CSV table of C-alpha atoms and ligand atoms in Angstrom, one decimal:
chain,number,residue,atom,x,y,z
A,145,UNK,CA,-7.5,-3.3,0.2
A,146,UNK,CA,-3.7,-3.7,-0.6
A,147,UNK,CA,-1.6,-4.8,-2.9
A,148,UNK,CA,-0.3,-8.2,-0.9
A,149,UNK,CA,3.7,-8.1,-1.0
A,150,UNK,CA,5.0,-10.7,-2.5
A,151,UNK,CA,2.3,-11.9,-4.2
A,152,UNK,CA,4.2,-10.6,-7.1
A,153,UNK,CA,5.4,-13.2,-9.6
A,154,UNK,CA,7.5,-13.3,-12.7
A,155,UNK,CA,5.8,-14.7,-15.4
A,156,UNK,CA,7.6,-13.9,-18.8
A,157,UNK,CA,9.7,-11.5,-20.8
A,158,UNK,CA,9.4,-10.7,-24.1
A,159,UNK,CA,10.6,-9.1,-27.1
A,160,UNK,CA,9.1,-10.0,-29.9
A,161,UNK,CA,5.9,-8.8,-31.5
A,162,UNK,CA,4.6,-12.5,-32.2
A,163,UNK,CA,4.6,-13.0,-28.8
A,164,UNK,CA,2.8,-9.7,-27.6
A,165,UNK,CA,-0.1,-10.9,-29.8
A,166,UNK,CA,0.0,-14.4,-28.1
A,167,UNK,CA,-0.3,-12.7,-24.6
A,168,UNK,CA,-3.1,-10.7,-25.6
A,169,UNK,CA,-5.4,-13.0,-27.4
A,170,UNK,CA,-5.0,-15.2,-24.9
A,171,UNK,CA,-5.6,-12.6,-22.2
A,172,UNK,CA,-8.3,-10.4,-23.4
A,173,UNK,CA,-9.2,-10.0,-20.4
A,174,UNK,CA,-6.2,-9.4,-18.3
A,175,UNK,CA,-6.7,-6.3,-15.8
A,176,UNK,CA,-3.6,-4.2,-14.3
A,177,UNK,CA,-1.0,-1.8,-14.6
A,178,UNK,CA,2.1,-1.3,-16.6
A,179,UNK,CA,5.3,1.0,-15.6
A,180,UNK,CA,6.9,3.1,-18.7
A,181,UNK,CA,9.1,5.9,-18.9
A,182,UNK,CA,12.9,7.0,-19.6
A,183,UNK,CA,15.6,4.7,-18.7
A,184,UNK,CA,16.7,5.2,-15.0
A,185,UNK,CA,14.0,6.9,-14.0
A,186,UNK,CA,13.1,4.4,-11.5
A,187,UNK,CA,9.9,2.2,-12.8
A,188,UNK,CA,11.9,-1.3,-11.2
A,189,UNK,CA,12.6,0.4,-7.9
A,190,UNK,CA,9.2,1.9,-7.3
A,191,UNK,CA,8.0,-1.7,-8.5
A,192,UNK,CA,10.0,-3.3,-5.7
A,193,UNK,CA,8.4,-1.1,-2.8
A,194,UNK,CA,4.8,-1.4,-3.9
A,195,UNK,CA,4.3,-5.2,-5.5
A,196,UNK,CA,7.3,-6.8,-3.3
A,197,UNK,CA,11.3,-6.1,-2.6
A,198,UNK,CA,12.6,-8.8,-5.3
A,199,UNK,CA,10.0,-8.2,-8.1
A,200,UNK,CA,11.7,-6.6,-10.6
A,201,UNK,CA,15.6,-6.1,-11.4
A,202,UNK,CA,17.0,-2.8,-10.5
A,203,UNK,CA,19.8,-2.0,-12.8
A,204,UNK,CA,23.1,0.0,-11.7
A,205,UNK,CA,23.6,0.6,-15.3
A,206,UNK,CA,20.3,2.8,-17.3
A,207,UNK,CA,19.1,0.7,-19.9
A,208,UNK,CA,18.6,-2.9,-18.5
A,209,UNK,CA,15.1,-3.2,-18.5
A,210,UNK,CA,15.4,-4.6,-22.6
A,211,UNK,CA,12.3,-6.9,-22.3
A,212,UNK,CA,8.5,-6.5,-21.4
A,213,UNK,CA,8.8,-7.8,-18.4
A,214,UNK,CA,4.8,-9.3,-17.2
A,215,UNK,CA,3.9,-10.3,-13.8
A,216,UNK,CA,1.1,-10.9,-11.8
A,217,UNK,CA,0.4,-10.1,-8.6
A,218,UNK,CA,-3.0,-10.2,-5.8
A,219,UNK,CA,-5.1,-7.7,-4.2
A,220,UNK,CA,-5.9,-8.9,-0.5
A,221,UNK,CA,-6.6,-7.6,3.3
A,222,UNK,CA,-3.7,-7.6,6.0
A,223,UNK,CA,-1.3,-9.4,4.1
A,224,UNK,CA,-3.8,-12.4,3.4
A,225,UNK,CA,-4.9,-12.7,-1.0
A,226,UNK,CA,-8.5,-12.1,-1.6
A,227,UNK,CA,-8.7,-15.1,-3.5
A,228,UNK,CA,-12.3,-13.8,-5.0
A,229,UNK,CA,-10.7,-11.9,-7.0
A,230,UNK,CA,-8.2,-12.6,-9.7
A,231,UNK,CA,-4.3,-12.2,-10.2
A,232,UNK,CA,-3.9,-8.6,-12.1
A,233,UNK,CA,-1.4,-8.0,-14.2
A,234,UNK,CA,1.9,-6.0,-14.1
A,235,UNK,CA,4.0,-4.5,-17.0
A,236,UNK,CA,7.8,-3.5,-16.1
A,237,UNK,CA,8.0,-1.9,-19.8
A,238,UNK,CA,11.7,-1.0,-21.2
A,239,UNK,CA,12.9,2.6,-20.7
A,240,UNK,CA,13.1,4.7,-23.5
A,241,UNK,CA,15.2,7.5,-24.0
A,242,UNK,CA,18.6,6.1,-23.4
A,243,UNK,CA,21.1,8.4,-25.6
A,244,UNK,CA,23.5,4.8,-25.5
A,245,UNK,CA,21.4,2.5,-27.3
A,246,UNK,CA,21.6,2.2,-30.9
A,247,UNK,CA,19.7,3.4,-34.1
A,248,UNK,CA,18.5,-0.6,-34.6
A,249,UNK,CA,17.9,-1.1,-30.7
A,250,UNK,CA,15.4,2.0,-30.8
A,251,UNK,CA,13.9,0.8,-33.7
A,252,UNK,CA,13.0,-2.7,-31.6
A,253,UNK,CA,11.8,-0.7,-28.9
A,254,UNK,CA,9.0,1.6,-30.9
A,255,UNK,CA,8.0,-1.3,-32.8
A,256,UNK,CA,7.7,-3.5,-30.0
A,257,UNK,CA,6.1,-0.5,-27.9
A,258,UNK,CA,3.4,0.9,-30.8
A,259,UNK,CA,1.9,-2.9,-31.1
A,260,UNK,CA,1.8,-3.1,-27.3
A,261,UNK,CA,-0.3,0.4,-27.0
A,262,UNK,CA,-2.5,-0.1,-29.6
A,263,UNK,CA,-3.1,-3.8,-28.7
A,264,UNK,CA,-3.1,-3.3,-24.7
A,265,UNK,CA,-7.0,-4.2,-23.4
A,266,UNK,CA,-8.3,-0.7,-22.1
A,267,UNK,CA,-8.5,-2.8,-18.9
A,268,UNK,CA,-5.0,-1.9,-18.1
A,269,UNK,CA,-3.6,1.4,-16.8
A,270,UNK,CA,-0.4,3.6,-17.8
A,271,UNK,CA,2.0,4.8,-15.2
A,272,UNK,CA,4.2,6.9,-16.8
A,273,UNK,CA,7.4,7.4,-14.2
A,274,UNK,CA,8.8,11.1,-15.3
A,275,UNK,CA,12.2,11.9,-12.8
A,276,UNK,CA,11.1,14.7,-10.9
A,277,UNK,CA,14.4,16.3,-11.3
A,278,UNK,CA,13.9,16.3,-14.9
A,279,UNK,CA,10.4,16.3,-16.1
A,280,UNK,CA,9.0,16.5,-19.3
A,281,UNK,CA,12.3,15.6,-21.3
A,282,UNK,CA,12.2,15.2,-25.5
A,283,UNK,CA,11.7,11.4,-24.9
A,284,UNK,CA,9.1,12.1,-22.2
A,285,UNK,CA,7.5,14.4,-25.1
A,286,UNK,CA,7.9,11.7,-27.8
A,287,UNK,CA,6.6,8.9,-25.5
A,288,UNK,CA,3.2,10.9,-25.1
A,289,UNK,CA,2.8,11.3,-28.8
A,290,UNK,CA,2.3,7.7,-28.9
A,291,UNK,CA,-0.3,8.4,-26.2
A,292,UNK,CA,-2.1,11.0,-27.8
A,293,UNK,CA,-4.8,8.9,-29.4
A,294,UNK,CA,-4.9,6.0,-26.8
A,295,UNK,CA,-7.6,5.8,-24.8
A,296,UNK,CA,-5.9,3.8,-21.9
A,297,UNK,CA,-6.1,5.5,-18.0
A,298,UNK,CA,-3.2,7.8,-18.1
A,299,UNK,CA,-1.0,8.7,-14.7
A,300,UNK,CA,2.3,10.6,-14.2
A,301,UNK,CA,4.3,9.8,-11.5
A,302,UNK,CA,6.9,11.8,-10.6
A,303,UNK,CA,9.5,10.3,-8.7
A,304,UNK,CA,12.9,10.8,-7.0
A,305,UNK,CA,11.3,13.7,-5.0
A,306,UNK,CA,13.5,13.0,-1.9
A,307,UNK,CA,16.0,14.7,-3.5
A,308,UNK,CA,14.4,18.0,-3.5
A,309,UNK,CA,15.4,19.9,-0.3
A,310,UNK,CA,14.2,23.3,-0.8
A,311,UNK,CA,10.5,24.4,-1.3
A,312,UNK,CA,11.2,26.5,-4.2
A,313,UNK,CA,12.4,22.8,-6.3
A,314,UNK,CA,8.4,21.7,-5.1
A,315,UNK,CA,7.1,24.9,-5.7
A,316,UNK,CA,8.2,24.5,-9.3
A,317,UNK,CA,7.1,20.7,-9.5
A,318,UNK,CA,3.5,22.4,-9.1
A,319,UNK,CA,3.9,24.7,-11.6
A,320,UNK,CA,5.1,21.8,-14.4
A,321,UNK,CA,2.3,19.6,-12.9
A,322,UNK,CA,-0.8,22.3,-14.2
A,323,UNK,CA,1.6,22.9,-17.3
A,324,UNK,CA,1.3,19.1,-17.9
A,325,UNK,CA,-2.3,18.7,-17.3
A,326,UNK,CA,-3.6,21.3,-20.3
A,327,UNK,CA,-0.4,19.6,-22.7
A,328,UNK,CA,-1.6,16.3,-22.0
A,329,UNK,CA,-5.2,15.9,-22.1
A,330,UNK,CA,-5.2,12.4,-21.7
A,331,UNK,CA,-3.2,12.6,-18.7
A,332,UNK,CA,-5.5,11.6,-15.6
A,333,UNK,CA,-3.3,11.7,-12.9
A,334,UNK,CA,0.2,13.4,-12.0
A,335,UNK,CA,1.7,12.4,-8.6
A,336,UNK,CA,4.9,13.0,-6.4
A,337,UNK,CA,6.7,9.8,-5.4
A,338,UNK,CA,9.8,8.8,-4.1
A,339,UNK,CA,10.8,4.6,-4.6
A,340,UNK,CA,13.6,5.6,-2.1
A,341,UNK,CA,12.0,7.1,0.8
A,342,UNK,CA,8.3,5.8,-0.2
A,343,UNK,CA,6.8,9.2,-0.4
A,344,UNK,CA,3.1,9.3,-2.3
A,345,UNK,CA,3.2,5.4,-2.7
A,346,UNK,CA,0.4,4.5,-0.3
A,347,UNK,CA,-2.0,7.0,-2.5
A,348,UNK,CA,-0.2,5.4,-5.8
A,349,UNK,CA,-0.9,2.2,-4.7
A,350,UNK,CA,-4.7,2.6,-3.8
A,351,UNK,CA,-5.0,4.7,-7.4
A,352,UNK,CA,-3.7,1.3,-9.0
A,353,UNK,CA,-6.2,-0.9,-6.2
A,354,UNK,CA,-9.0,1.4,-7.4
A,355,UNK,CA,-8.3,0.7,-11.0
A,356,UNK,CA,-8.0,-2.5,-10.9
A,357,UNK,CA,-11.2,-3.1,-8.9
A,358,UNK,CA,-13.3,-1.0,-11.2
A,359,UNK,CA,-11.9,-2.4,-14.4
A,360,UNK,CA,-12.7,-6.1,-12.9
A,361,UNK,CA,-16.3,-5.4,-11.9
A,362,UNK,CA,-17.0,-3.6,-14.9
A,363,UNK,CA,-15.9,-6.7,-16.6
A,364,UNK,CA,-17.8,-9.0,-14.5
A,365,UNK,CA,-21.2,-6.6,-15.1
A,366,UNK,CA,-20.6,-7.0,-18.8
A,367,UNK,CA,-20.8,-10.9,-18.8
A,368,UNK,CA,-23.7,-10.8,-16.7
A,369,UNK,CA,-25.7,-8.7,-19.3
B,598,LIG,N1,17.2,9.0,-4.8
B,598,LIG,C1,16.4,8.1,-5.5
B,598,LIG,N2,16.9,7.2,-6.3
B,598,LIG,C2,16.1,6.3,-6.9
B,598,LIG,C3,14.7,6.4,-6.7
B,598,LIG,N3,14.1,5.4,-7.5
B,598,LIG,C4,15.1,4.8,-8.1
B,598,LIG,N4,16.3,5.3,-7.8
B,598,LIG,C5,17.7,4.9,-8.3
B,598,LIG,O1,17.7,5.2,-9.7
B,598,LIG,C6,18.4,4.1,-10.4
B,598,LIG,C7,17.6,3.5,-11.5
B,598,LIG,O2,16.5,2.8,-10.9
B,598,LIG,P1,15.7,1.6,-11.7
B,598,LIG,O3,14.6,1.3,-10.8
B,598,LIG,O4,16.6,0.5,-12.1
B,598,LIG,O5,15.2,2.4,-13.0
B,598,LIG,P2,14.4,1.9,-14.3
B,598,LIG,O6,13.5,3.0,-14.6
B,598,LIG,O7,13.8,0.6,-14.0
B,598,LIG,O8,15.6,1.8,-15.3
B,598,LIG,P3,15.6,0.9,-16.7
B,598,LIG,O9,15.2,-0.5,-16.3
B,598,LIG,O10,17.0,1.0,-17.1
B,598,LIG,O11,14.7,1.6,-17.7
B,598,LIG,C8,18.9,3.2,-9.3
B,598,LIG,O12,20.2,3.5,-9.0
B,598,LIG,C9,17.9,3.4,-8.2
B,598,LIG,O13,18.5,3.1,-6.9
B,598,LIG,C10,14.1,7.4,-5.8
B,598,LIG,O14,12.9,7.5,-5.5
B,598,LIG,N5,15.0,8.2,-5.2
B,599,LIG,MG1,14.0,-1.3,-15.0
């Protein structure tokens, strides 16, 4: 199974609270994956190489991800949709952390963010992208207070790890990787990735395949009960 390339579509962006609630009532049972983390850390560009090259915008300046961004995308077999199975979901979620933005804009951001975790169906997945260069920053730290009580499938992804040239940079990835695991119970998953040189992706992308798949049959099973 892949995730078919291009299959990726736009379907809104949004900013208000009113309309999260819209998106989830009417979805309750929408199944997928959605892309958080510090501003410039990569969540548009590693979006781009796995879901499709023009899904999402990359920005040249940190910060431009503002909206929720939603999308959907298929699951298929050499580049051909399994159309048994539905469109999943996709979240391009706006960076936090971004010293520039103001007291009110940060204020948008965690209310709009602390509705979206607590009302986000179980059926979707976090990816948390983390800069491998830079793991575990104060925001990073905040973030996963909002995450400590969620019960949603937790990953880290590291990225940016072609820019580590020496083993000693990887040998001390490994080290921060077990360090995260017992500080973050709820974490599942921590991965190396790079958007750039597409390092990790094709186990990143069957982790989000197998997610998906499992969430959907276990929602099928339920119905037929
Ligand atoms: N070297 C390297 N650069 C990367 C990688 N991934 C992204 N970048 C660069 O990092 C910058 C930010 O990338 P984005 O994908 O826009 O980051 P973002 O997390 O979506 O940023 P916001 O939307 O502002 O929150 C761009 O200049 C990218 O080209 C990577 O794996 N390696
Ligand atoms: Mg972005």
């Amino acid at each position: 199974m892949e995730i078919i390339r291009g299959s990726a579509h736009f379907q809104l962006g949004l900013d208000q609270i009113e309309q999260l609630d819209h998106l989830f009532q009417m979805n309750p049972e929408m199944v997928g994956v959605a892309f958080v983390g510090r501003s410039n850390v990569g969540k548009s560009s590693l979006i781009n190489t796995l879901f499709g090259k023009k899904t999402a915008k990359v920005s040249k300046t940190p910060g431009r991800t503002r909206e929720i961004n939603v999308f959907s995308f298929n699951l298929g077999e050499r580049g051909k949709i399994d159309d048994t199975l539905p469109p999943f979901i996709l979240f391009d979620l706006p960076g936090y952390g971004h010293a520039e933005v103001s007291k009110q804009m940060l204020k948008n951001w965690q209310q709009l963010m602390s509705s979206f975790f607590e009302f986000l169906p179980t059926s979707v997945s976090l990816i948390n992208i983390q800069d491998a260069r830079h793991p575990d920053q104060n925001a990073d730290q905040q973030f996963h207070q909002f995450l400590r009580t969620s019960p949603h499938y937790t990953i880290i992804s590291f990225n940016k790890i072609d820019k580590f040239k020496k083993q000693k940079e990887k040998a001390a990835l490994e080290k921060k990787k077990k360090e995260l695991f017992s500080k973050y119970k709820w974490v599942k998953q921590i991965n190396f990735v790079s958007a750039e040189n597409g390092d990790g992706l094709p186990q990143l992308e069957q982790d989000i395949i197998g997610f998906c798949l499992e969430q959907y049959n276990f929602l099928q099973d339920l119905k037929e009960d």
